[in-house]
mmCIF file of C-alpha atoms in Angstrom:
data_model
loop_
_atom_site.group_PDB
_atom_site.id
_atom_site.type_symbol
_atom_site.label_atom_id
_atom_site.label_comp_id
_atom_site.label_asym_id
_atom_site.label_seq_id
_atom_site.Cartn_x
_atom_site.Cartn_y
_atom_site.Cartn_z
ATOM 1 C CA MET B 24 43.432 89.143 53.082
ATOM 2 C CA ARG B 25 42.472 89.040 49.440
ATOM 3 C CA ALA B 26 42.739 91.790 47.015
ATOM 4 C CA ARG B 27 39.519 93.283 45.861
ATOM 5 C CA GLY B 28 38.183 91.715 42.647
ATOM 6 C CA MET B 29 39.870 88.298 43.191
ATOM 7 C CA GLU B 30 37.430 85.451 42.785
ATOM 8 C CA GLU B 31 37.791 81.859 43.939
ATOM 9 C CA GLY B 32 37.191 78.812 41.743
ATOM 10 C CA PHE B 33 38.612 76.829 38.850
ATOM 11 C CA THR B 34 39.530 78.236 35.501
ATOM 12 C CA LEU B 35 37.899 76.912 32.370
ATOM 13 C CA LEU B 36 41.211 75.344 31.335
ATOM 14 C CA GLU B 37 41.452 73.378 34.605
ATOM 15 C CA VAL B 38 37.914 72.050 34.206
ATOM 16 C CA VAL B 39 38.574 70.986 30.597
ATOM 17 C CA VAL B 40 41.783 69.180 31.606
ATOM 18 C CA VAL B 41 39.934 67.242 34.323
ATOM 19 C CA ILE B 42 37.144 66.264 31.904
ATOM 20 C CA VAL B 43 39.678 65.066 29.322
ATOM 21 C CA LEU B 44 41.528 63.007 31.936
ATOM 22 C CA LEU B 45 38.297 61.405 33.119
ATOM 23 C CA GLY B 46 37.424 60.561 29.510
ATOM 24 C CA ILE B 47 40.800 58.898 28.979
ATOM 25 C CA LEU B 48 40.439 56.865 32.186
ATOM 26 C CA ALA B 49 36.955 55.737 31.166
ATOM 27 C CA ALA B 50 38.161 54.738 27.696
ATOM 28 C CA VAL B 51 40.921 52.599 29.224
ATOM 29 C CA ALA B 52 38.865 51.028 32.038
ATOM 30 C CA LEU B 53 35.653 50.175 30.164
ATOM 31 C CA PRO B 54 37.126 47.455 27.885
ATOM 32 C CA PHE B 55 38.791 45.910 30.931
ATOM 33 C CA PHE B 56 35.455 45.544 32.761
ATOM 34 C CA THR B 57 33.730 44.256 29.624
ATOM 35 C CA ASN B 58 36.397 41.576 29.325
ATOM 36 C CA LEU B 59 35.825 40.587 32.960
ATOM 37 C CA ALA B 60 32.144 39.966 32.247
ATOM 38 C CA THR B 61 33.056 37.711 29.313
ATOM 39 C CA GLN B 62 35.549 35.786 31.431
ATOM 40 C CA ALA B 63 33.029 35.364 34.254
ATOM 41 C CA ASP B 64 30.440 34.059 31.794
ATOM 42 C CA ALA B 65 32.863 31.488 30.403
ATOM 43 C CA ALA B 66 33.851 30.466 33.945
ATOM 44 C CA SER B 67 30.227 29.901 34.956
ATOM 45 C CA ALA B 68 29.670 27.630 31.937
ATOM 46 C CA SER B 69 32.894 25.803 32.735
ATOM 47 C CA GLY B 70 31.803 25.287 36.341
ATOM 48 C CA VAL B 71 28.488 23.752 35.316
ATOM 49 C CA ALA B 72 30.229 21.545 32.737
ATOM 50 C CA GLY B 73 32.668 20.320 35.395
ATOM 51 C CA ALA B 74 29.821 19.554 37.792
ATOM 52 C CA ILE B 75 27.984 17.515 35.153
ATOM 53 C CA SER B 76 31.155 15.657 34.172
ATOM 54 C CA GLY B 77 31.938 14.791 37.795
ATOM 55 C CA ALA B 78 28.366 13.708 38.506
ATOM 56 C CA ASN B 79 28.469 11.527 35.398
ATOM 57 C CA SER B 80 31.630 9.776 36.587
ATOM 58 C CA ARG B 81 29.948 8.916 39.873
ATOM 59 C CA ASN B 82 26.765 7.812 38.115
ATOM 60 C CA TYR B 83 28.666 5.607 35.657
ATOM 61 C CA ALA B 84 30.508 3.909 38.532
ATOM 62 C CA VAL B 85 27.239 3.258 40.417
ATOM 63 C CA CYS B 86 25.478 1.948 37.294
ATOM 64 C CA SER B 87 28.437 -0.264 36.354
ATOM 65 C CA LEU B 88 28.332 -1.968 39.749
ATOM 66 C CA ASN B 89 24.561 -2.367 39.880
ATOM 67 C CA PRO B 90 22.319 -1.123 37.028
ATOM 68 C CA ASN B 91 19.262 -1.591 39.253
ATOM 69 C CA HIS B 92 20.636 0.585 42.071
ATOM 70 C CA ALA B 93 18.305 3.391 43.170
ATOM 71 C CA ASP B 94 21.012 6.007 42.487
ATOM 72 C CA CYS B 95 21.647 4.800 38.902
ATOM 73 C CA VAL B 96 20.364 7.406 36.433
ATOM 74 C CA GLN B 97 19.975 6.343 32.809
ATOM 75 C CA VAL B 98 21.955 8.580 30.453
ATOM 76 C CA SER B 99 21.250 8.341 26.730
ATOM 77 C CA ASN B 100 21.666 11.983 25.716
ATOM 78 C CA CYS B 101 23.939 14.887 26.655
ATOM 79 C CA ALA B 102 20.853 16.713 27.928
ATOM 80 C CA ASP B 103 20.383 13.891 30.482
ATOM 81 C CA GLY B 104 23.390 15.357 32.284
ATOM 82 C CA VAL B 105 20.951 17.749 33.945
ATOM 83 C CA ASN B 106 19.360 14.801 35.776
ATOM 84 C CA LEU B 107 22.707 14.027 37.394
ATOM 85 C CA LEU B 108 22.917 17.373 39.187
ATOM 86 C CA GLU B 109 21.342 17.559 42.646
ATOM 87 C CA THR B 110 20.012 21.071 42.074
ATOM 88 C CA GLY B 111 19.426 20.783 38.340
ATOM 89 C CA LEU B 112 20.682 23.164 35.718
ATOM 90 C CA PRO B 113 20.948 26.856 36.676
ATOM 91 C CA PRO B 114 18.267 29.112 35.134
ATOM 92 C CA ASP B 115 18.667 29.951 31.439
ATOM 93 C CA PHE B 116 21.560 27.507 30.860
ATOM 94 C CA GLY B 117 21.269 25.078 27.954
ATOM 95 C CA ILE B 118 22.812 21.757 26.928
ATOM 96 C CA THR B 119 23.234 20.303 23.447
ATOM 97 C CA ALA B 120 21.131 17.226 22.734
ATOM 98 C CA ASN B 121 23.545 14.601 21.385
ATOM 99 C CA GLU B 122 22.682 10.918 21.735
ATOM 100 C CA VAL B 123 24.942 8.686 23.825
ATOM 101 C CA SER B 124 24.829 4.895 23.581
ATOM 102 C CA PRO B 125 25.368 2.777 26.714
ATOM 103 C CA GLY B 126 29.097 2.583 27.402
ATOM 104 C CA GLN B 127 29.862 5.236 24.753
ATOM 105 C CA THR B 128 31.731 8.349 25.884
ATOM 106 C CA ARG B 129 30.958 11.666 24.211
ATOM 107 C CA THR B 130 33.406 14.514 24.576
ATOM 108 C CA ASP B 131 31.406 17.025 22.541
ATOM 109 C CA CYS B 132 28.535 17.785 24.913
ATOM 110 C CA VAL B 133 28.210 21.567 25.308
ATOM 111 C CA VAL B 134 26.707 23.664 28.082
ATOM 112 C CA THR B 135 25.774 27.264 27.219
ATOM 113 C CA SER B 136 25.328 30.043 29.777
ATOM 114 C CA PRO B 137 22.661 32.767 29.509
ATOM 115 C CA ARG B 138 25.089 35.263 27.950
ATOM 116 C CA GLY B 139 26.515 32.777 25.464
ATOM 117 C CA GLY B 140 29.573 31.411 27.277
ATOM 118 C CA GLN B 141 30.196 27.787 26.341
ATOM 119 C CA ALA B 142 32.115 24.850 27.770
ATOM 120 C CA THR B 143 32.346 21.191 26.749
ATOM 121 C CA PHE B 144 31.978 18.216 29.036
ATOM 122 C CA THR B 145 32.363 14.459 28.811
ATOM 123 C CA LEU B 146 29.400 12.137 29.271
ATOM 124 C CA THR B 147 29.290 8.342 29.289
ATOM 125 C CA GLY B 148 26.026 6.605 28.488
ATOM 126 C CA THR B 149 24.518 4.116 30.928
#
């Protein structure tokens, strides 16, 4: 049984300590989650660049064997890499427009994601 006049609850000091601890945790965790978003953005650009590079290797092999083959896609610009993807470029992604001569390999083609992540890919002209 409680003594008369005793009240239940937290003291002001306990509430302030909890608020301070939550503030410290937020200050530590927020930069970590921001960094994850940046890493995910760079990874998405890298994935698209890898897909274009792989599709270009296949396309170059097909075109080298038979330039008139139905699957041979003409590539004369880095931006033509989009035509090599079955589903096209994801929304809001961009590709630099650098010219590529037939047989020339460019290693400076750049794909940019919507949030600014970038990755380079290799493209060989056909």
